[in-house]
Structure formats: C-alpha cells, structure tokens
Short mmCIF file of C-alpha atoms in Angstrom, two decimals:
data_model
loop_
_atom_site.label_atom_id
_atom_site.label_comp_id
_atom_site.label_asym_id
_atom_site.label_seq_id
_atom_site.Cartn_x
_atom_site.Cartn_y
_atom_site.Cartn_z
CA MET A 1 -16.00 -12.82 -7.51
CA THR A 2 -16.58 -11.04 -3.80
CA ARG A 3 -17.09 -7.49 -4.71
CA LEU A 4 -14.55 -5.36 -3.13
CA SER A 5 -15.57 -2.65 -1.01
CA PRO A 6 -15.40 0.39 -2.65
CA ARG A 7 -14.39 2.28 0.91
CA LEU A 8 -12.03 -0.66 1.87
CA GLY A 9 -10.32 -0.29 -1.41
CA ILE A 10 -9.80 3.33 -1.50
CA ALA A 11 -8.40 3.67 1.93
CA LEU A 12 -5.65 0.99 1.39
CA LEU A 13 -3.82 3.53 -0.99
CA GLY A 14 -5.26 4.94 -0.22
CA GLY A 15 7.90 22.17 8.55
CA ALA A 16 10.72 19.17 8.28
CA ALA A 17 13.75 20.49 10.42
CA MET A 18 11.55 21.62 13.31
CA GLY A 19 9.33 18.04 13.09
CA MET A 20 12.98 15.95 13.03
CA ALA A 21 13.93 18.49 16.04
CA ALA A 22 10.83 17.08 17.88
CA VAL A 23 11.58 13.39 16.99
CA ALA A 24 14.86 13.47 18.53
CA MET A 25 13.15 14.08 22.03
CA PHE A 26 11.94 10.62 22.08
CA ALA A 27 14.95 8.85 23.91
CA PRO A 28 16.39 5.88 22.27
CA VAL A 29 14.63 2.35 22.96
CA GLU A 30 17.72 1.57 25.34
CA SER A 31 17.63 4.12 27.42
CA VAL A 32 13.74 4.24 28.44
CA ARG A 33 13.88 0.07 29.55
CA ALA A 34 12.05 -0.45 32.61
CA ALA A 35 11.09 -2.81 34.77
CA PRO A 36 8.48 -5.22 33.52
CA ALA A 37 4.88 -3.45 34.32
CA GLY A 38 3.22 -6.28 35.66
CA SER A 39 0.11 -5.61 34.49
CA CYS A 40 -2.19 -4.23 31.25
CA GLU A 41 -3.66 -1.17 33.37
CA SER A 42 -0.57 -0.68 35.01
CA LEU A 43 0.97 1.05 31.62
CA THR A 44 -1.45 3.98 31.87
CA GLY A 45 1.28 5.26 34.41
CA LEU A 46 4.15 4.71 32.02
CA THR A 47 5.93 8.01 31.46
CA ILE A 48 6.28 8.82 27.57
CA ALA A 49 8.10 11.48 25.94
CA GLU A 50 5.54 14.52 24.46
CA GLY A 51 2.30 12.51 24.92
CA LYS A 52 0.45 10.24 27.08
CA ILE A 53 -0.71 7.11 27.42
CA ASP A 54 -4.57 7.83 28.06
CA SER A 55 -5.95 3.75 28.80
CA ALA A 56 -4.40 0.13 28.67
CA VAL A 57 -7.21 -2.37 28.61
CA MET A 58 -7.36 -6.36 27.84
CA VAL A 59 -9.24 -7.43 24.96
CA LYS A 60 -10.46 -10.81 25.26
CA GLN A 61 -9.87 -13.48 22.27
CA GLY A 62 -13.45 -13.13 20.27
CA GLU A 63 -14.14 -9.98 21.23
CA ALA A 64 -14.71 -7.12 18.62
CA ILE A 65 -11.98 -4.60 18.29
CA THR A 66 -13.55 -1.47 16.84
CA THR A 67 -11.68 1.45 15.95
CA GLU A 68 -14.18 3.68 15.01
CA ALA A 69 -17.32 4.76 17.44
CA GLY A 70 -20.52 3.20 16.21
CA LYS A 71 -18.66 1.09 13.29
CA PRO A 72 -18.39 -2.92 14.11
CA GLY A 73 -15.15 -4.40 14.62
CA LEU A 74 -13.88 -7.89 13.50
CA PRO A 75 -12.87 -10.45 16.40
CA ALA A 76 -9.89 -10.39 18.50
CA PRO A 77 -7.71 -13.70 17.17
CA ALA A 78 -6.45 -13.60 20.54
CA ALA A 79 -6.23 -11.97 23.75
CA PHE A 80 -3.80 -8.60 24.13
CA CYS A 81 -3.62 -5.73 25.82
CA ARG A 82 -4.54 -2.84 24.22
CA VAL A 83 -2.56 0.34 24.70
CA HIS A 84 -3.61 3.72 23.46
CA ALA A 85 -1.62 6.87 23.43
CA VAL A 86 -2.02 10.55 22.08
CA LEU A 87 1.51 12.30 20.87
CA LYS A 88 2.03 15.88 20.23
CA PRO A 89 5.77 16.32 19.36
CA THR A 90 4.82 19.86 17.86
CA LEU A 91 2.32 22.64 18.87
CA ARG A 92 0.20 21.47 16.12
CA SER A 93 0.75 17.93 16.08
CA GLU A 94 -1.78 15.35 17.83
CA VAL A 95 -0.82 11.60 16.74
CA LYS A 96 -3.16 8.84 18.02
CA ILE A 97 -0.86 5.19 18.26
CA GLU A 98 -2.25 2.10 19.58
CA VAL A 99 0.32 -0.69 20.55
CA TRP A 100 -1.23 -4.40 20.98
CA LEU A 101 0.76 -6.60 23.56
CA PRO A 102 -0.10 -10.60 23.47
CA GLU A 103 -0.58 -12.17 26.51
CA GLY A 104 2.94 -13.09 27.83
CA ALA A 105 3.32 -16.65 26.78
CA ALA A 106 2.13 -15.87 23.43
CA TRP A 107 4.26 -13.34 22.56
CA ASN A 108 6.70 -14.52 19.90
CA GLY A 109 9.70 -11.59 20.95
CA LYS A 110 8.76 -9.66 17.82
CA LEU A 111 7.32 -6.54 17.07
CA LEU A 112 5.11 -5.54 13.93
CA GLY A 113 4.61 -1.90 12.63
CA ALA A 114 1.45 -1.83 10.72
CA GLY A 115 0.94 1.06 7.67
CA ASN A 116 -2.03 2.90 7.08
CA GLY A 117 -3.59 3.82 3.94
CA GLY A 118 -5.23 6.89 1.69
CA TYR A 119 -4.92 10.24 3.53
CA GLY A 120 -5.16 8.35 7.06
CA GLY A 121 -7.31 9.59 9.35
CA THR A 122 -8.40 6.44 11.78
CA LEU A 123 -6.64 3.15 12.66
CA THR A 124 -8.75 1.04 10.79
CA LEU A 125 -6.72 0.01 8.47
CA PRO A 126 -3.61 -0.39 10.66
CA ALA A 127 -6.14 -2.51 12.96
CA LEU A 128 -6.48 -4.97 10.16
CA THR A 129 -2.53 -5.50 9.72
CA MET A 130 -2.08 -5.20 13.42
CA ARG A 131 -4.57 -8.23 14.03
CA THR A 132 -2.70 -10.44 11.73
CA GLY A 133 0.14 -9.97 13.96
CA ILE A 134 -1.46 -10.65 17.28
CA ALA A 135 -2.70 -13.77 15.86
CA LYS A 136 0.69 -14.88 15.00
CA GLY A 137 2.22 -13.86 18.27
CA TYR A 138 3.61 -9.98 17.45
CA ALA A 139 3.52 -7.33 19.59
CA ALA A 140 1.82 -4.60 17.07
CA THR A 141 1.67 -0.97 16.66
CA GLY A 142 0.21 1.39 14.09
CA SER A 143 -1.07 5.40 14.18
CA ASP A 144 -3.77 7.46 12.33
CA MET A 145 -1.16 9.45 10.75
CA GLY A 146 -1.51 12.32 12.68
CA HIS A 147 -5.18 13.63 11.95
CA LEU A 148 -8.73 12.90 11.74
CA SER A 149 -10.84 12.28 8.89
CA ASN A 150 -11.83 9.77 6.02
CA ASP A 151 -9.20 8.02 4.22
CA VAL A 152 -9.76 10.33 1.27
CA ASP A 153 -10.15 13.84 2.65
CA ALA A 154 -7.28 15.89 2.80
CA LYS A 155 -8.76 19.15 4.33
CA TRP A 156 -6.88 18.48 7.32
CA ALA A 157 -3.56 19.31 5.73
CA LEU A 158 -4.71 23.18 4.87
CA ASN A 159 -2.00 25.46 5.99
CA GLU A 160 -0.99 22.45 8.36
CA PRO A 161 2.69 21.85 7.47
CA GLU A 162 3.36 19.93 10.99
CA LYS A 163 0.42 17.67 10.30
CA VAL A 164 1.70 16.91 6.71
CA VAL A 165 5.02 16.06 7.82
CA ASP A 166 3.20 13.48 10.76
CA PHE A 167 1.13 12.51 7.49
CA GLY A 168 4.58 11.95 5.38
CA HIS A 169 6.69 10.08 7.81
CA ARG A 170 7.08 11.03 11.37
CA ALA A 171 3.69 9.33 12.54
CA ASN A 172 4.98 5.98 11.99
CA HIS A 173 8.27 6.82 13.63
CA LEU A 174 6.83 7.56 16.60
CA ALA A 175 4.90 4.97 17.19
CA ALA A 176 8.12 2.22 16.41
CA LEU A 177 9.50 4.44 19.15
CA LEU A 178 6.65 4.04 21.81
CA ALA A 179 5.98 0.85 20.97
CA LYS A 180 9.46 -0.35 21.51
CA GLN A 181 9.13 1.53 24.55
CA VAL A 182 5.89 0.16 25.73
CA VAL A 183 7.17 -3.44 24.88
CA GLY A 184 10.45 -2.72 27.21
CA SER A 185 8.41 -2.27 29.78
CA TYR A 186 5.48 -4.62 29.67
CA TYR A 187 7.99 -7.96 28.79
CA PRO A 188 10.75 -9.00 30.53
CA LYS A 189 12.71 -10.62 27.55
CA PRO A 190 13.87 -8.23 25.01
CA LEU A 191 12.61 -7.21 21.89
CA ALA A 192 14.18 -9.75 19.37
CA ALA A 193 13.04 -7.87 16.01
CA ALA A 194 10.84 -5.55 14.50
CA TYR A 195 8.99 -5.90 11.25
CA PHE A 196 6.64 -3.21 9.62
CA HIS A 197 4.31 -4.08 6.91
CA GLY A 198 2.04 -1.90 4.59
CA CYS A 199 0.50 -1.54 1.17
CA SER A 200 -0.69 1.46 -0.99
CA ASP A 201 0.07 4.53 1.01
CA GLY A 202 1.36 1.82 3.98
CA GLY A 203 3.82 0.94 1.21
CA ARG A 204 5.19 4.39 0.78
CA GLU A 205 5.16 4.43 4.49
CA ALA A 206 7.44 1.53 4.60
CA LEU A 207 9.99 2.64 2.33
CA ASN A 208 9.80 5.81 4.05
CA GLU A 209 10.61 4.24 7.65
CA ALA A 210 13.58 2.15 5.29
CA GLN A 211 15.02 5.45 3.92
CA ARG A 212 14.29 8.13 6.86
CA TYR A 213 14.23 5.72 9.89
CA PRO A 214 16.42 2.86 8.75
CA THR A 215 17.02 1.62 12.64
CA ASP A 216 13.06 1.80 13.38
CA TYR A 217 12.49 -2.05 11.85
CA ASP A 218 14.83 -4.52 10.87
CA ALA A 219 13.20 -5.71 7.94
CA ILE A 220 10.21 -3.89 5.79
CA ILE A 221 7.55 -5.29 3.49
CA ALA A 222 6.04 -2.69 0.89
CA GLY A 223 3.13 -3.48 -1.20
CA ALA A 224 2.22 -1.90 -3.80
CA PRO A 225 3.78 1.69 -2.54
CA ALA A 226 2.14 5.00 -3.24
CA ASN A 227 5.42 6.46 -4.22
CA PRO A 228 6.77 8.79 -4.84
CA TRP A 229 3.35 10.40 -3.72
CA THR A 230 4.12 13.84 -5.58
CA ARG A 231 4.74 12.43 -9.02
CA LEU A 232 1.83 9.77 -8.24
CA MET A 233 -0.73 12.57 -7.95
CA ALA A 234 0.50 14.23 -11.21
CA GLY A 235 -0.69 10.66 -13.09
CA PHE A 236 -2.93 10.35 -10.95
CA MET A 237 -4.92 14.09 -12.40
CA ALA A 238 -3.79 13.02 -15.72
CA ASP A 239 -5.84 9.85 -15.78
CA HIS A 240 -8.22 11.82 -14.65
CA ARG A 241 -8.31 14.34 -17.05
CA ALA A 242 -7.70 11.59 -20.09
CA ALA A 243 -11.09 9.89 -18.71
CA PHE A 244 -13.46 12.51 -17.47
CA GLY A 245 -11.48 15.50 -19.80
CA LYS A 246 -14.80 15.40 -22.54
CA PRO A 247 -18.32 14.13 -21.79
CA ASP A 248 -17.51 11.90 -25.09
CA SER A 249 -14.38 10.32 -23.77
CA ILE A 250 -15.84 8.85 -20.73
CA ILE A 251 -16.17 4.75 -20.93
CA PRO A 252 -19.43 3.57 -19.13
CA ASN A 253 -18.86 1.06 -16.41
CA ALA A 254 -20.58 -1.59 -19.03
CA LYS A 255 -18.26 -1.30 -21.67
CA LEU A 256 -15.20 -2.32 -19.56
CA LYS A 257 -16.60 -5.91 -19.75
CA LEU A 258 -15.22 -5.52 -23.67
CA LEU A 259 -12.27 -4.53 -22.83
CA GLN A 260 -11.63 -7.24 -20.58
CA THR A 261 -13.17 -10.02 -22.51
CA ALA A 262 -11.24 -8.96 -25.81
CA SER A 263 -7.58 -8.62 -24.00
CA LEU A 264 -8.19 -11.67 -22.04
CA ALA A 265 -9.05 -13.32 -25.38
CA LYS A 266 -5.77 -12.09 -27.26
CA CYS A 267 -3.27 -12.81 -23.94
CA ASP A 268 -4.89 -15.17 -21.18
CA ALA A 269 -3.08 -18.18 -22.98
CA ALA A 270 0.24 -16.85 -23.97
CA ASP A 271 1.41 -18.26 -20.58
CA GLY A 272 0.16 -21.96 -21.19
CA VAL A 273 -2.82 -21.80 -18.64
CA THR A 274 -6.38 -20.59 -19.74
CA ASP A 275 -7.53 -19.11 -16.04
CA LYS A 276 -8.68 -15.47 -16.55
CA VAL A 277 -5.39 -14.39 -15.39
CA ILE A 278 -2.73 -12.82 -17.83
CA ASP A 279 0.65 -14.10 -15.69
CA ASP A 280 2.70 -10.70 -17.16
CA PRO A 281 -0.15 -8.22 -18.98
CA ARG A 282 3.18 -6.16 -20.26
CA LYS A 283 3.94 -8.71 -22.66
CA CYS A 284 0.18 -8.36 -23.83
CA SER A 285 0.03 -5.91 -27.01
CA PHE A 286 -3.66 -5.41 -27.54
CA ASP A 287 -4.95 -2.53 -28.92
CA PRO A 288 -8.75 -1.39 -27.84
CA GLY A 289 -9.20 -0.13 -31.66
CA VAL A 290 -10.01 -3.56 -32.54
CA LEU A 291 -13.17 -2.45 -30.56
CA GLN A 292 -13.86 0.78 -32.29
CA CYS A 293 -17.57 1.07 -33.29
CA LYS A 294 -18.07 1.28 -37.21
CA ALA A 295 -20.57 4.01 -37.30
CA GLY A 296 -21.86 5.91 -34.12
CA ASP A 297 -22.14 4.50 -30.80
CA ALA A 298 -23.54 1.09 -29.50
CA ALA A 299 -23.70 -1.20 -26.66
CA ASP A 300 -21.15 -3.88 -28.14
CA CYS A 301 -18.09 -1.33 -29.13
CA LEU A 302 -16.17 1.45 -28.19
CA THR A 303 -16.75 5.08 -29.63
CA ALA A 304 -13.35 6.76 -31.05
CA PRO A 305 -12.91 8.78 -27.93
CA GLN A 306 -13.13 5.94 -25.76
CA VAL A 307 -10.73 4.02 -27.71
CA GLU A 308 -8.55 6.99 -26.80
CA THR A 309 -9.26 7.01 -23.29
CA ALA A 310 -8.52 3.57 -22.88
CA ARG A 311 -5.47 3.93 -24.96
CA ALA A 312 -4.18 6.69 -22.81
CA LEU A 313 -4.93 4.44 -19.44
CA TYR A 314 -2.96 1.68 -20.61
CA ARG A 315 -0.13 3.89 -22.06
CA GLY A 316 -0.03 6.13 -18.94
CA THR A 317 1.45 9.61 -18.42
CA VAL A 318 3.70 11.04 -21.33
CA ASP A 319 5.03 14.12 -21.84
CA ALA A 320 4.94 16.24 -25.33
CA LYS A 321 7.16 13.99 -27.01
CA GLY A 322 5.71 10.83 -25.83
CA LYS A 323 8.45 9.62 -22.95
CA SER A 324 6.76 8.23 -20.23
CA ILE A 325 6.45 10.20 -17.15
CA PHE A 326 4.23 7.85 -14.99
CA PRO A 327 3.31 4.10 -15.90
CA GLY A 328 -0.01 3.17 -17.29
CA TYR A 329 -2.09 0.60 -16.16
CA MET A 330 -2.70 -3.61 -17.51
CA PRO A 331 -5.24 -4.98 -19.63
CA GLY A 332 -6.85 -8.26 -18.03
CA ALA A 333 -9.12 -6.95 -15.15
CA GLU A 334 -10.90 -4.13 -16.52
CA ALA A 335 -14.36 -5.07 -15.39
CA VAL A 336 -13.35 -6.54 -12.28
CA ALA A 337 -14.83 -4.99 -9.17
CA GLY A 338 -12.61 -2.60 -7.59
CA THR A 339 -10.49 -1.96 -10.32
CA TRP A 340 -11.25 0.28 -13.29
CA ASP A 341 -14.63 1.38 -12.38
CA LEU A 342 -13.44 2.22 -8.80
CA TRP A 343 -10.17 3.89 -9.61
CA LEU A 344 -10.15 5.05 -13.08
CA THR A 345 -13.28 5.01 -15.16
CA GLY A 346 -16.62 5.70 -12.44
CA ALA A 347 -18.53 8.54 -11.90
CA ASN A 348 -16.73 8.57 -8.52
CA ALA A 349 -13.27 7.50 -10.08
CA GLN A 350 -10.83 7.74 -6.95
CA HIS A 351 -7.93 9.20 -9.27
CA GLY A 352 -9.60 12.26 -9.43
CA ARG A 353 -10.75 12.56 -5.75
CA PHE A 354 -6.91 11.90 -4.64
CA SER A 355 -5.52 14.18 -6.61
CA THR A 356 -7.85 17.22 -6.54
CA GLU A 357 -7.57 16.61 -2.77
CA PHE A 358 -3.84 17.12 -2.59
CA TYR A 359 -3.74 19.66 -5.03
CA ARG A 360 -6.26 21.82 -3.56
CA TYR A 361 -5.44 21.35 0.31
CA MET A 362 -1.65 20.92 0.21
CA VAL A 363 0.14 22.36 -3.03
CA HIS A 364 -2.26 25.32 -3.91
CA ALA A 365 -3.70 25.72 -0.42
CA ASN A 366 -6.95 27.12 -2.01
CA PRO A 367 -10.32 25.07 -0.90
CA ALA A 368 -11.46 26.83 -4.30
CA TRP A 369 -9.36 25.09 -6.33
CA GLN A 370 -10.71 22.89 -9.19
CA PRO A 371 -9.08 20.23 -11.55
CA THR A 372 -10.09 22.79 -14.51
CA ASP A 373 -7.36 24.94 -12.60
CA TYR A 374 -4.39 22.05 -13.24
CA ASP A 375 -1.51 22.80 -15.06
CA PRO A 376 0.35 19.56 -16.08
CA ILE A 377 3.69 21.62 -16.47
CA ALA A 378 3.80 24.25 -13.25
CA ASP A 379 1.76 21.72 -10.73
CA PRO A 380 3.77 18.99 -10.71
CA LYS A 381 6.97 20.80 -10.53
CA LEU A 382 5.35 23.20 -7.43
CA ALA A 383 4.31 20.01 -5.73
CA ALA A 384 7.48 18.20 -6.15
CA LYS A 385 9.15 21.36 -4.83
CA LYS A 386 6.95 21.75 -1.72
CA PHE A 387 6.54 18.54 -0.69
CA ALA A 388 8.79 15.51 -2.14
CA GLY A 389 10.92 16.08 0.73
CA ILE A 390 8.25 15.31 3.17
CA LEU A 391 6.11 12.56 1.73
CA ASP A 392 8.42 11.06 -1.12
CA ALA A 393 10.76 8.08 -0.35
CA SER A 394 14.02 7.76 -2.40
CA ALA A 395 15.71 4.70 -3.55
CA ASP A 396 18.64 4.91 -1.13
CA LEU A 397 18.02 2.81 1.24
CA SER A 398 21.87 2.43 1.82
CA ALA A 399 21.70 2.85 5.92
CA PHE A 400 19.08 0.73 5.93
CA TYR A 401 21.07 -2.17 4.09
CA LYS A 402 24.33 -1.54 6.05
CA ARG A 403 22.57 -2.50 9.42
CA GLY A 404 21.39 -5.90 7.49
CA GLY A 405 17.66 -4.58 6.96
CA LYS A 406 15.65 -6.69 4.24
CA LEU A 407 13.06 -5.66 2.09
CA ILE A 408 10.13 -7.56 0.16
CA LEU A 409 8.17 -5.40 -2.02
CA TYR A 410 4.83 -6.76 -3.78
CA HIS A 411 2.43 -5.64 -6.25
CA GLY A 412 -0.72 -6.97 -8.17
CA TRP A 413 -0.68 -6.94 -11.73
CA TYR A 414 -3.89 -6.17 -12.07
CA ASP A 415 -3.98 -2.99 -9.83
CA ALA A 416 -5.64 -0.18 -11.19
CA ALA A 417 -4.64 2.12 -8.38
CA ILE A 418 -1.25 2.37 -8.48
CA PRO A 419 0.43 0.99 -11.73
CA PRO A 420 2.32 -2.00 -11.28
CA GLU A 421 5.32 -0.77 -12.89
CA ASN A 422 6.06 1.95 -10.61
CA THR A 423 7.15 -0.53 -7.99
CA ILE A 424 9.14 -2.73 -10.87
CA ASN A 425 10.97 0.55 -11.58
CA TYR A 426 12.00 1.68 -7.66
CA TYR A 427 13.40 -2.15 -7.30
CA GLU A 428 15.58 -1.06 -10.33
CA ASP A 429 16.26 2.09 -8.78
CA LEU A 430 17.10 -0.24 -5.54
CA LYS A 431 20.01 -2.14 -7.84
CA ARG A 432 21.22 0.62 -9.48
CA MET A 433 21.73 2.64 -6.42
CA GLN A 434 23.47 0.25 -3.72
CA ARG A 435 25.24 -2.87 -4.29
CA GLN A 436 23.28 -4.37 -1.26
CA ALA A 437 19.84 -4.65 -2.78
CA ALA A 438 20.36 -7.60 -5.41
CA SER A 439 20.74 -9.44 -1.98
CA SER A 440 18.82 -7.85 0.57
CA THR A 441 15.63 -7.02 -1.60
CA ARG A 442 13.14 -9.71 -2.99
CA LEU A 443 10.21 -8.41 -5.45
CA PHE A 444 7.06 -10.36 -6.09
CA MET A 445 5.13 -9.55 -8.87
CA VAL A 446 1.34 -11.29 -8.55
CA PRO A 447 -0.54 -12.40 -11.04
CA GLY A 448 -4.62 -11.72 -10.95
CA LEU A 449 -4.06 -9.27 -7.77
CA SER A 450 -5.70 -6.25 -7.71
CA HIS A 451 -5.03 -3.27 -5.38
CA CYS A 452 -3.04 -4.74 -2.19
CA LEU A 453 -6.41 -7.59 -2.06
CA GLY A 454 -8.53 -9.29 -3.94
CA GLY A 455 -8.50 -10.07 -7.78
CA PRO A 456 -9.49 -13.44 -9.98
CA GLY A 457 -5.77 -14.97 -9.32
CA ALA A 458 -4.27 -16.78 -6.26
CA THR A 459 -3.82 -13.34 -4.27
CA GLY A 460 -3.51 -15.22 -0.78
CA PHE A 461 0.13 -15.25 0.46
CA ASP A 462 1.98 -14.51 3.45
CA PRO A 463 4.84 -12.20 3.28
CA LEU A 464 5.58 -11.85 6.80
CA THR A 465 6.18 -15.40 7.32
CA ALA A 466 8.83 -15.24 4.46
CA LEU A 467 10.47 -12.06 6.09
CA ASP A 468 10.73 -13.54 9.01
CA GLN A 469 12.55 -16.53 8.32
CA TRP A 470 14.60 -14.67 6.03
CA ARG A 471 15.94 -12.19 8.65
CA GLN A 472 16.40 -14.99 11.18
CA GLY A 473 19.23 -16.16 8.62
CA GLY A 474 17.26 -18.23 6.45
CA PRO A 475 18.00 -18.34 2.86
CA ALA A 476 16.31 -15.37 0.74
CA PRO A 477 12.66 -16.12 -0.13
CA GLU A 478 12.50 -17.12 -4.10
CA GLN A 479 9.24 -17.98 -3.98
CA MET A 480 5.81 -18.18 -2.36
CA VAL A 481 2.74 -20.18 -2.46
CA ALA A 482 -0.41 -18.26 -3.09
CA THR A 483 -4.01 -19.44 -2.75
CA ARG A 484 -6.78 -18.72 -4.70
CA TYR A 485 -10.08 -18.38 -2.38
CA ASP A 486 -13.89 -18.24 -3.00
CA ASN A 487 -14.07 -14.92 -0.78
CA PRO A 488 -10.21 -13.70 -0.79
CA ILE A 489 -11.86 -10.61 0.89
CA PHE A 490 -12.69 -12.90 3.91
CA ALA A 491 -9.25 -14.86 3.72
CA TYR A 492 -7.33 -11.09 3.91
CA PHE A 493 -9.28 -10.56 7.03
CA GLY A 494 -8.19 -14.18 8.63
CA LEU A 495 -12.53 -15.16 8.61
CA PRO A 496 -13.27 -18.34 6.95
CA ALA A 497 -12.98 -19.21 3.12
CA LYS A 498 -12.33 -22.09 0.96
CA ALA A 499 -9.55 -22.21 -1.19
CA LEU A 500 -9.90 -23.47 -4.57
CA GLY A 501 -6.32 -23.47 -5.64
CA THR A 502 -2.68 -22.93 -5.29
CA ARG A 503 0.15 -20.92 -7.60
CA PRO A 504 3.69 -20.51 -6.69
CA LEU A 505 4.73 -16.83 -6.85
CA CYS A 506 8.36 -15.84 -8.15
CA ALA A 507 11.01 -13.52 -7.02
CA TYR A 508 11.24 -11.28 -10.13
CA PRO A 509 12.05 -11.64 -12.72
CA LYS A 510 11.22 -14.83 -12.65
CA VAL A 511 7.55 -16.28 -13.66
CA ALA A 512 5.79 -19.18 -12.83
CA ARG A 513 5.63 -21.73 -15.77
CA TRP A 514 3.29 -24.86 -15.69
CA LYS A 515 5.20 -27.85 -16.32
CA GLY A 516 2.59 -29.08 -18.60
CA THR A 517 1.09 -31.82 -16.54
CA GLY A 518 -1.10 -32.45 -13.14
CA SER A 519 -3.36 -29.38 -11.93
CA THR A 520 -3.01 -26.21 -12.85
CA ASP A 521 -4.34 -25.38 -9.07
CA ASP A 522 -1.41 -26.79 -7.53
CA ALA A 523 1.65 -24.95 -6.94
CA GLY A 524 3.52 -28.11 -7.30
CA ASN A 525 3.09 -28.55 -10.53
CA PHE A 526 4.71 -25.25 -11.58
CA ASP A 527 8.09 -24.07 -11.77
CA CYS A 528 9.59 -20.63 -11.50
CA VAL A 529 11.78 -19.82 -14.61
CA ALA A 530 13.26 -17.06 -16.27
CA PRO A 531 10.93 -14.79 -18.83
CA SER A 532 11.56 -15.71 -22.35
#
C-alpha cells in the first residue's frame, strides 16, 4: 500500500452583504466578451473588474507546473497559456486566481473550475484538478481562496471578515466570472459548458457554488464535502475530546491494526468477496469491546478507556440523550495510512488542529483560546450564528436544478476525515427539499476509498467524463468503473501506475454484487443491485 502524503491528505479537507455587493461589480459574461486576444501574452492587457492580470505565459508540454516557490511541480500534460490575476473585491480582499487555456485546437470548448482544500492559502490543490482538466482539453480555473497560508492555518481569518467571505464562497465565484471573461477573450468560439469539481473543502465549495451561484456552472462534482462546515468543526472537536480527553483514552498507532483486523474478520466476507474491503460498513455490527484486555494493558488488546474511544469514534457525536448530532467513522481501514492515525488518533491528529484553528481564530477571535475552553453546548451555537450563513451550503439547490444543473456526489466509505454518512444525509435532504433532485443528482459511495484519494479498494474513477456525458444529453450515470492500482496516488496524479483490477461503482443506494463466477478483479462480473 502506497503511503498517503500527510500534507496532501490534510490539504484536501483539507461582511456577506458587502461582499455580495462587490461581486455584483463584475459584469456578466455576455457583456465582457471581446475579440480574440490573438496571443497568450496579450491577455495581460485585458481589463478586468476590481483586479489585474499580472502575467500570461505559455507553458510547454512536460514543463513543471510550480505553484509554490521552491517546491517541485508536476509536468504539464499539454501546452497551455497560464494566466495569473489578483482580484481585490473589497479593501481587505486579495484573491489570487489562475486560468489555464489549452492551445486553440486542443480546447474542447468547456471550462473546469477546481476546488481548493483545507483552509486553502495556495493554488497547489486546485492545480491538481486543473492539470487533469488540461489533459482532457478543458480550460481550467482555481483560486487560493483569498489568503496566503498553509492549509491547516486559520490565523489569516483573525478579525478579517472579508477574507472569511472570500474563503466561504466568494473566491470561487470570482474565479468563475474571470475565467469566463478570459475564455471569451482568448478563443473565437463561445463557451459550450462549465463544470466544477472539488473534494473535501472543495466539495463544500462545490455545493456553495450550486446553492449561492447557480449560474456559474452547468454541472458540478462534489466529493466528500466538508459541509456544513460549522457543524463539522463541532464534530471534529468532539472527536478530539473523545480521543485525547484523558491520557489513558489515547489509542496507540500500533493498536489500530487490532481494530482493523477484527472488523475485517467480522464483516469483510459479508458482501460475497473477501478482499479487505467492506462494501457497506454501516452493516458491520463490530464492537471493539471484543478486544478489551482481560486485565491491565497489553499489545494485543485494548484497555477499557481505549475501547470507549473507539466506540465514540464509530458512533459519532451525540447529545446528552444519545441522539446523533454528527455521524461517526466506519470500521475496516483503521490502520490504513492516511486514515485514523492522520485524522483521529495520532499524536498530530488533524481533527483537533482544524477545529482548534476554527474556534480560536474565527469563532472566538482569540489567539490564546485552547480546546480546554470549549463549551460543547454554547460554542457550536455561536459558530453557527456567526458563520453558517457564510461557510455552510444548504440543501436548497432549487435554482441550480431549475436551470438544468446536474450534480454528482461521491464519498469513500473509508474516509476518516469527513464521515461518509454525512454525504448520504445531505443527498437525502436534497431529495426531501426538491423534486428535481432525484433526477438531477447521483451519489456514488466508494468502497475502500479513503479521504478523496487512496485506500485499499478500486478508488480510481472518472466522474468528470460521466458528468460531461450526462450534461450533453446522455442518461444519468447509474454506474462508473473504478480501478484498483498498485500506486493509487500516482494514478490520481495521472502518473504511471499498474492497474490491478476493476469494480463498478453503483449509484446509491445500489451496491455492486459479484455474480458468483469469473474474476473478482473484473467489473464485468458484478451487477449493481438494490441492497438487501
């Protein structure tokens, strides 16, 4: 199993009225169309609202695409014009945006917006999605979310309400408007369609685009969305307190293998294939109490406090009466790199880091605030009051659906950053709130997928092609073929990786079931069926 880069895993999560007034200063795409610029470099002379294009240069195929000074970049899959702009929609805003434009003959006539991750702060993560877009012939755009930082740092938000609005939703909207203007100025033919793809915080960004700015994109992909952000941070803090509330509650990294081995032994074969992947872990009634030490502590068992920590993380956040507030995490991949150790139980577990930054710099605006100051009743209410209207996306996508918008949701069952059931709950809310959701949305739950990428299952799939075919008039996707690779991280980046097998991903609630004959590494030997 290839080890997931902790930084990459972390990063993927990785004054509203005044802000909206500033956004309105951008002219609609139709009114800013200009004659084709003729060359990449000439785009620096394009007049844009509330900002400036400070560079436009050609990038050769194979040339390294660097997004942070001093750090290496991946090779460009094709030649493109790289446009960099800085927008200042308010006095305290500074949003860095890039637009990548394939050479004329290579452009497929469409635009791909790319989500960021974590707290944003650079263009590194959007560039990964933009690179995929360029390889497929899309023009592409992304932003740094309006501030400079690393992806787990929220110091930039201290007493900066406009920067929070930029992070919450405005930066991606401005990127869409700017990209459409640049595309209209660079190519002689009009834009045929615009799509957006983001995972983790990028998934939250995707849902905000659909809800707040329904005309920005024609169709959207939201993976493992970190939404609603304010409630997710309350869940993160609850996880942190459960895992580290007392010294004897901490589960050592070496003991995570005990949980994984025991949960797989109980539930792996239930779907008819023993492959170290539990297809629907909700049906696994694994209780970590079976691992409790008979007396004292030992390497091959869990102490009673450690058992209670595991139970709390599986269960999720509950109120005083035991009612669920936020879902928990699934059994089967506790010891997989980039899962529990990175997010939940390790010495530097990211749930504690993300939630502490949120409450310290946004909610309380107090750099001295500590997790021990957290009030599980008052603080989530205060966070929602101050920031739900800026950061959270609602399930009211009626305006997006009304104009024909299509939405693909996906989430990995082995995600230890954002609970998989959170996306299922959002999908069910969509269908309850608007009739069009059933025909205009598809959800794919991915067995064996960790947070956005990696994991022991068939985790390589192509939602963009499925979305494009659907948007172009094809039927709604009922399944996608996913590939298991020897190096899933390389495969995610579009670098050489060996395919080891395929499985179908089925539109929820259907699940893939082996027909009973033929290789279990061939998607053709599986059917998508209603769950038992």
